[in-house]
mmCIF file of C-alpha atoms in Angstrom:
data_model
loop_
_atom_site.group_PDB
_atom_site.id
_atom_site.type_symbol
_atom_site.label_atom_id
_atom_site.label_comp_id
_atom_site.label_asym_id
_atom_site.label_seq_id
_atom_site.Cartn_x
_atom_site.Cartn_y
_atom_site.Cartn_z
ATOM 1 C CA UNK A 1 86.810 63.951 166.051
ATOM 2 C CA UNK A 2 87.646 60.802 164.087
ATOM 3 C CA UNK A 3 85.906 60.465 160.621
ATOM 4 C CA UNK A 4 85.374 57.871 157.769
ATOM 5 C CA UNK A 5 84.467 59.822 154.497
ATOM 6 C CA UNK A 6 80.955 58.646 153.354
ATOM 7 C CA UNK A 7 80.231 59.895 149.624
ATOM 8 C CA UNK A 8 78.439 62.935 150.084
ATOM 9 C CA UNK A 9 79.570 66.090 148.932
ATOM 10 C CA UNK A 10 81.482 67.564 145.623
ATOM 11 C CA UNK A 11 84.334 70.216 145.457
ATOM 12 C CA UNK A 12 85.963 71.461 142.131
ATOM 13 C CA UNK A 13 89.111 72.146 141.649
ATOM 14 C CA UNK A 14 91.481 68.875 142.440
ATOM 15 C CA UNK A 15 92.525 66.744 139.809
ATOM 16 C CA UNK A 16 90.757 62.732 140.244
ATOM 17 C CA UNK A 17 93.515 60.186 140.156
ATOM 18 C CA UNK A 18 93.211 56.518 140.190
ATOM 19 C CA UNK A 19 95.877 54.318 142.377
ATOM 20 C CA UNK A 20 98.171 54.543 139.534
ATOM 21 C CA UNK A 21 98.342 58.262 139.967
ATOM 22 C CA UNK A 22 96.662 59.081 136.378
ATOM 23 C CA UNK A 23 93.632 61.348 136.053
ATOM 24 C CA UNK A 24 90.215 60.079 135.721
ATOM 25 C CA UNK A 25 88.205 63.413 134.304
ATOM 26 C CA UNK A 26 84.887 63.245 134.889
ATOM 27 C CA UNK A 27 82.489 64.800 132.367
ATOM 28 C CA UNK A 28 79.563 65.854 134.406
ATOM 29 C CA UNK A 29 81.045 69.268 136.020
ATOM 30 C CA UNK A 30 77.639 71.037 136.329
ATOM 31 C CA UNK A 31 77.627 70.618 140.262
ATOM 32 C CA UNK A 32 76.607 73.314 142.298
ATOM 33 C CA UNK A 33 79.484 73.170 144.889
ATOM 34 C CA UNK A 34 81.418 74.950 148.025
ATOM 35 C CA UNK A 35 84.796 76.300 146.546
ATOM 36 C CA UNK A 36 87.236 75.155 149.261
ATOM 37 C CA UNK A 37 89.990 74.474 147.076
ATOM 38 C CA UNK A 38 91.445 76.220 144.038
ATOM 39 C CA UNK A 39 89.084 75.972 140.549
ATOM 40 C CA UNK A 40 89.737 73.608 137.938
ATOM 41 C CA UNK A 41 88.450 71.232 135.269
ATOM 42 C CA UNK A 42 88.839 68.362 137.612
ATOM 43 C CA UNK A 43 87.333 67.146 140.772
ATOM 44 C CA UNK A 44 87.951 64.847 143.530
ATOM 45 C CA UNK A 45 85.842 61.844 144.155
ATOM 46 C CA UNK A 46 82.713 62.649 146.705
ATOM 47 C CA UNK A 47 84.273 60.808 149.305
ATOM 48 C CA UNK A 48 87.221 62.577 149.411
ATOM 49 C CA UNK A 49 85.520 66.109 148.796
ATOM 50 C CA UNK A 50 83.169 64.981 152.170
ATOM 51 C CA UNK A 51 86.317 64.078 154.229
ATOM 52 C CA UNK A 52 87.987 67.730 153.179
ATOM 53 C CA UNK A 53 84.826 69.701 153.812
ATOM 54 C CA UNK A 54 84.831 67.951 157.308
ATOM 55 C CA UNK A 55 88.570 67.910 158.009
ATOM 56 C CA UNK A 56 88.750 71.638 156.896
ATOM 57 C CA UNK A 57 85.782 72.772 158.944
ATOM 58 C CA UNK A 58 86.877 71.481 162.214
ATOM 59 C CA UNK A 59 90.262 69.577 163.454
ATOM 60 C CA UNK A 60 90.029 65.725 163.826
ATOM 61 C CA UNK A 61 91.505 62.177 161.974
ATOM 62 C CA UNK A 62 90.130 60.848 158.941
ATOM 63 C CA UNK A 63 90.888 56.902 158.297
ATOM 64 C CA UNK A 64 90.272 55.815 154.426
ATOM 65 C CA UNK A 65 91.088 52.409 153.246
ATOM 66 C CA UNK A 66 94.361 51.416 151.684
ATOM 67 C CA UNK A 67 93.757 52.572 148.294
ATOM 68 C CA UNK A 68 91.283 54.797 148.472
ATOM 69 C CA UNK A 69 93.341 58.062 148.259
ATOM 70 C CA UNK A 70 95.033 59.528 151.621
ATOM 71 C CA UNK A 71 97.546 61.125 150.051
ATOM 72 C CA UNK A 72 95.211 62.980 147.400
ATOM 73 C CA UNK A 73 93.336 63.863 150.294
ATOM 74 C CA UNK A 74 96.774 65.808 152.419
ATOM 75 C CA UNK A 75 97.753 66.800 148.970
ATOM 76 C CA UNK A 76 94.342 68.765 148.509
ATOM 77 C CA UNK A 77 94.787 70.392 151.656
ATOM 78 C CA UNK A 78 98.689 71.218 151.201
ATOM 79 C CA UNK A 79 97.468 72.957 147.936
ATOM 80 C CA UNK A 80 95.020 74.611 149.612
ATOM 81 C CA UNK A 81 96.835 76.232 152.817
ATOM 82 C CA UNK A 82 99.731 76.823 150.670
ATOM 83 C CA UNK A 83 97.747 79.324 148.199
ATOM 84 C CA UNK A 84 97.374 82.873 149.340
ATOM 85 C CA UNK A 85 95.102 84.036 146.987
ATOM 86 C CA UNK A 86 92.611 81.689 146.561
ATOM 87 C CA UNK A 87 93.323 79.220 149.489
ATOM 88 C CA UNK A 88 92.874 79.639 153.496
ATOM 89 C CA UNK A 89 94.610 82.679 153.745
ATOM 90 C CA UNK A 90 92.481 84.388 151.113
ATOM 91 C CA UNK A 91 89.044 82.770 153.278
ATOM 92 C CA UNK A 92 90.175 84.436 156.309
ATOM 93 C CA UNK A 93 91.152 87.835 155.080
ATOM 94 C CA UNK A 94 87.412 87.800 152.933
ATOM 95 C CA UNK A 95 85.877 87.213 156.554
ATOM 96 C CA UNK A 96 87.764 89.737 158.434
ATOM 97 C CA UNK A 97 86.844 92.030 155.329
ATOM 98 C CA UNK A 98 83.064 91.182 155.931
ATOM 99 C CA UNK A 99 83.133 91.922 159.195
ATOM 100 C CA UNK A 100 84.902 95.398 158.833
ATOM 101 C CA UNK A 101 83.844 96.504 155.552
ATOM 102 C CA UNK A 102 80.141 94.369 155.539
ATOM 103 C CA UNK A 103 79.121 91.589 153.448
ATOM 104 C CA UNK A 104 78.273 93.648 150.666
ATOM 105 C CA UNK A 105 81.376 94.398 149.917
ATOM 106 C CA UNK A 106 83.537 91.933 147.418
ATOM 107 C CA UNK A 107 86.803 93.412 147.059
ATOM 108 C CA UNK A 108 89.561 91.068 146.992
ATOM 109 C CA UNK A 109 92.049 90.992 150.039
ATOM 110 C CA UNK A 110 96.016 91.631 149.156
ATOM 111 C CA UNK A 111 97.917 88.235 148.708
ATOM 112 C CA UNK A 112 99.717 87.484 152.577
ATOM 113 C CA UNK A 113 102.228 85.172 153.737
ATOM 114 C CA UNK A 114 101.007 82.063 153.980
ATOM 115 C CA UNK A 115 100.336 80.223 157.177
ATOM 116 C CA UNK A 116 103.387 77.755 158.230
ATOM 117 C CA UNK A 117 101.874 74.589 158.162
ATOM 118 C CA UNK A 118 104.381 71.286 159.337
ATOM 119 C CA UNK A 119 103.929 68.254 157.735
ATOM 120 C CA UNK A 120 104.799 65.218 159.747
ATOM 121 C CA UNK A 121 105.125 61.474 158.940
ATOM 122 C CA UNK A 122 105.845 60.967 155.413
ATOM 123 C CA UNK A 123 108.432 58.778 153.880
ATOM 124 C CA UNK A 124 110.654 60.124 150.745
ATOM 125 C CA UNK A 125 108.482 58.616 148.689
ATOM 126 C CA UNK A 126 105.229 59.391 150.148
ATOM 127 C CA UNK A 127 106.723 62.827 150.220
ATOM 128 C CA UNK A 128 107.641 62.904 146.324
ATOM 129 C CA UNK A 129 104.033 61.268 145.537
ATOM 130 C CA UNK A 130 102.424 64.370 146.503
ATOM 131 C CA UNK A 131 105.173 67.052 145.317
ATOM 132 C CA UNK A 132 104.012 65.114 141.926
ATOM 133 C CA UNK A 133 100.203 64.915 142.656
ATOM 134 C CA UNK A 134 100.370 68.836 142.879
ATOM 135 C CA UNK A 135 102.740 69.004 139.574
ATOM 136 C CA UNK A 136 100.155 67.028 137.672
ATOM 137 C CA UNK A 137 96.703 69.901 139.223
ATOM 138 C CA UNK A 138 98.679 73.138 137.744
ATOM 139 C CA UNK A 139 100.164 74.284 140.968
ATOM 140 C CA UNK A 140 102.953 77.075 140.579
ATOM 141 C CA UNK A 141 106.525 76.123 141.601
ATOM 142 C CA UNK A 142 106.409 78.633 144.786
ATOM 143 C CA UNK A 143 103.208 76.920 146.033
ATOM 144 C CA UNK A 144 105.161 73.942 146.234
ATOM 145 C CA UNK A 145 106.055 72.377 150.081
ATOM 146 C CA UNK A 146 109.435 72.989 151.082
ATOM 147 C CA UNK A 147 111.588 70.311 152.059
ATOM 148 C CA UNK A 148 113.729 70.848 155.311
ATOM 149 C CA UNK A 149 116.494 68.284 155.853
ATOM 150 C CA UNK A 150 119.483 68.513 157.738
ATOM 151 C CA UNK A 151 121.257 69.929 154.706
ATOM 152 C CA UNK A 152 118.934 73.024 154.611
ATOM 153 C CA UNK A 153 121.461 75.197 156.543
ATOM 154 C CA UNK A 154 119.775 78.295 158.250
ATOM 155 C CA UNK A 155 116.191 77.065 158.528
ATOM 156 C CA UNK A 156 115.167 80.294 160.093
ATOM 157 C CA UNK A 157 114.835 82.078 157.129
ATOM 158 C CA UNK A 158 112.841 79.379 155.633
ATOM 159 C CA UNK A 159 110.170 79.371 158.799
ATOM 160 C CA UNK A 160 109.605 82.651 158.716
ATOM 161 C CA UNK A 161 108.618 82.778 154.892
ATOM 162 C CA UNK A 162 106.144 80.815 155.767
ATOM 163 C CA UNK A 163 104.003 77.828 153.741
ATOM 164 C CA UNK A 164 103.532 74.446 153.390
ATOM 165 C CA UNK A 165 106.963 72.364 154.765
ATOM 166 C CA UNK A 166 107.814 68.758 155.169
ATOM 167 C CA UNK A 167 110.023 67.778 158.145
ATOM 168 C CA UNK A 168 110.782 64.938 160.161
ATOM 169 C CA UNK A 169 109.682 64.978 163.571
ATOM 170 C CA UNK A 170 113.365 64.532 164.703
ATOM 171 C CA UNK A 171 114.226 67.731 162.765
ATOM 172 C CA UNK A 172 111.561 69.759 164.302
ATOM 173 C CA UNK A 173 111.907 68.527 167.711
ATOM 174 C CA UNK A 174 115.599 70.233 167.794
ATOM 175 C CA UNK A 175 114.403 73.627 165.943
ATOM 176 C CA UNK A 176 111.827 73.430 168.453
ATOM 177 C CA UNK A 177 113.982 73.356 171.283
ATOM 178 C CA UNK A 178 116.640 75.352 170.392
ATOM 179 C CA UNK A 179 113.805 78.097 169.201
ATOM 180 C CA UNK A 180 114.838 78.180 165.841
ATOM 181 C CA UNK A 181 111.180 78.002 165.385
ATOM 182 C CA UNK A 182 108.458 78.432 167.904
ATOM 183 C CA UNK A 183 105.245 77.377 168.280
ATOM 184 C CA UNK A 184 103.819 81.053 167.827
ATOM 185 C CA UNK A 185 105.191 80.321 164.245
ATOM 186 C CA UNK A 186 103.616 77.339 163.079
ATOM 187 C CA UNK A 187 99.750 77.839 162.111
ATOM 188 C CA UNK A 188 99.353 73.851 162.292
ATOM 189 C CA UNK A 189 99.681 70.512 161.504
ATOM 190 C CA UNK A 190 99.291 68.021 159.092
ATOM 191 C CA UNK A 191 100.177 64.702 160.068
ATOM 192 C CA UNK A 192 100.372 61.570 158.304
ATOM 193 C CA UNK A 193 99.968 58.035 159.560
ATOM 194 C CA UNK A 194 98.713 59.277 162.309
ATOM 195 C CA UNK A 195 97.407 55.586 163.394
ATOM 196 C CA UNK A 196 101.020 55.139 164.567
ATOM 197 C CA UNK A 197 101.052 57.701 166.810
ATOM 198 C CA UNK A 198 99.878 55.802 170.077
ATOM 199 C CA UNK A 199 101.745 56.467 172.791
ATOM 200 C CA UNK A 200 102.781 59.864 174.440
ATOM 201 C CA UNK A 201 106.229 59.267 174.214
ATOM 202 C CA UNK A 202 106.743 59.345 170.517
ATOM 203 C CA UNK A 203 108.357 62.445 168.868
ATOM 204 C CA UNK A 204 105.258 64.007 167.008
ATOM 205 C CA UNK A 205 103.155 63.925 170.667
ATOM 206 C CA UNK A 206 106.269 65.387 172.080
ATOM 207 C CA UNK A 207 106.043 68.131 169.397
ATOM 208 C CA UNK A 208 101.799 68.426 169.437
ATOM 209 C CA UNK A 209 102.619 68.551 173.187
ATOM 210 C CA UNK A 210 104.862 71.480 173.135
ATOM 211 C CA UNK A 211 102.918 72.985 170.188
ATOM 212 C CA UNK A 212 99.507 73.395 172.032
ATOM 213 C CA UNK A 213 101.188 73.969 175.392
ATOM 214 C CA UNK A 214 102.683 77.204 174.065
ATOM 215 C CA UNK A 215 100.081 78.033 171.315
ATOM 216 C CA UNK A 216 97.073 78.153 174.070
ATOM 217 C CA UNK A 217 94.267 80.102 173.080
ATOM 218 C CA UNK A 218 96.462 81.649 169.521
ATOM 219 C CA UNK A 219 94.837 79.209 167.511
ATOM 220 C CA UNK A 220 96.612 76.432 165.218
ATOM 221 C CA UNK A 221 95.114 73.316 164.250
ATOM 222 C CA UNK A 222 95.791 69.780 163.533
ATOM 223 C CA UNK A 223 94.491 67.378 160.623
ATOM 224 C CA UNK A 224 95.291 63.702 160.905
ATOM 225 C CA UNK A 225 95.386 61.348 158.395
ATOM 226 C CA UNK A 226 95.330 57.154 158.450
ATOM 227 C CA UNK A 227 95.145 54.669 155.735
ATOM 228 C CA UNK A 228 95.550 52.206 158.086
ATOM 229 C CA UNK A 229 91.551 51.684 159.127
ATOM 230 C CA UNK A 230 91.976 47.981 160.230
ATOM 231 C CA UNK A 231 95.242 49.013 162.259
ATOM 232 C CA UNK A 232 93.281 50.684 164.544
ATOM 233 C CA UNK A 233 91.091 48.765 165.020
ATOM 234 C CA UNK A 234 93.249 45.783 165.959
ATOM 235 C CA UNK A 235 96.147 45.433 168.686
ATOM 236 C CA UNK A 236 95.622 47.826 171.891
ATOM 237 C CA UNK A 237 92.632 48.525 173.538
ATOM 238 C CA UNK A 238 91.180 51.622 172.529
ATOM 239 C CA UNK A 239 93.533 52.527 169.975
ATOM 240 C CA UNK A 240 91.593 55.351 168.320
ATOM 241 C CA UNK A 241 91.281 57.185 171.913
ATOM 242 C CA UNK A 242 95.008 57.027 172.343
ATOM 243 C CA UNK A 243 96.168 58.200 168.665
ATOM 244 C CA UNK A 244 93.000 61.029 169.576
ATOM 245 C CA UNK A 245 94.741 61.953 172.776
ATOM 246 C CA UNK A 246 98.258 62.300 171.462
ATOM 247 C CA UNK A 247 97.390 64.495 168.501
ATOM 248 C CA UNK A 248 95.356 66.762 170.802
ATOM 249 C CA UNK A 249 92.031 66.357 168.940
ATOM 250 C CA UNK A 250 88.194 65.074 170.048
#
């Protein structure tokens, strides 16, 4: 599914920052609203909320404007996968308590490991950006992504602790290959400029490829994300079908 956030919905808990990265609090905090991502004094414009409600709920690419706050957007949802306790994990466990235990109970589920979730396309500095976005909302050092580079030495051990991790495609294509990680591993994706991925051939459709190919019916996901609205719009015929097509999503 490809979206454009419309200005719809509100959810608490994600600090509002302006293109220059600084917060913009915003006094009325009275909303009745869908918890989807940790609780705090700030918020995240409507827009934004709407595209996360949607992009959470069901696997697809959202397209924003230049501007307009794509990485807040990955950065709310790195936050939130990456959080055991209050995040995905901790939705997941409450259901499978519900259905064993019944709704009526409220008991809290044990922290888990959290999912491993790959995050694809970044630059450094995109990649920093949102290391600092997270900094600036409260989030604890261990909730942080990890950063695997060639320099990492045994990534093994760093796969199977699981959470949020940003990798280039190059990187994962080998561990890939060589097994160092498998697909039954990796919850899902997250991937970034996704309005450049286009053509089969590139390395992140080679991974999604091999990712759904082995996953099958064991779940995982993938969550596009574009800033790049008049990109795909522009240039080859039926862009938006193709960049669709090679991240697996309707």
């Amino acid at each position: 599914m490809s979206k454009s956030a419309g200005p719809t919905a509100t959810v608490h808990g994600v600090a509002d920052h302006d293109k220059d990265g600084k917060n913009d609090d915003d006094d009325d905090d009275d909303t009745t609203t869908t918890t989807l991502i940790p609780q705090g004094p700030h918020q995240l414009p409507s827009y934004l909320a709407d595209a996360f409600a949607e992009l959470y709920e069901e696997d697809g690419l959202v397209v924003l404007g230049k501007g307009l706050g794509c990485l807040l957007l990955l950065a709310s949802f790195v936050r939130f996968y990456a959080d055991t306790r209050d995040g995905h994990a901790a939705m997941v466990a409450e259901e499978g308590e519900a259905q064993t235990l019944g709704s009526h109970d409220k008991r809290k589920p044990p922290p888990q490991r959290p999912p491993l979730v790959m995050v694809l396309g970044l630059s450094e500095t995109e990649r920093n950006a949102v290391v600092e976005i997270l900094q600036s909302w409260g989030t604890p050092p261990e909730l942080l992504p990890t950063l695997i580079t060639n320099e990492a030495g045994e990534r093994t051990p760093l796969y199977a602790q699981g959470g949020v991790v940003f990798i280039t495609s190059r990187i994962l294509v080998t561990d890939l290959l060589t097994h160092t990680v498998t697909a039954q591993q990796i919850d899902g994706f997250f991937v970034a400029h996704a309005e450049q991925i286009t053509d089969e051939a590139t390395q992140e459709a080679f991974i999604l490829r091999i990712y759904h190919s082995q996953k099958q019916a064991n779940g995982g996901f993938v969550k596009g994300f574009s800033d790049d609205a008049p990109g795909l719009l522009s240039g080859a015929f039926a862009k938006v079908d193709k960049v669709l097509k090679a991240l697996r999503v309707r």
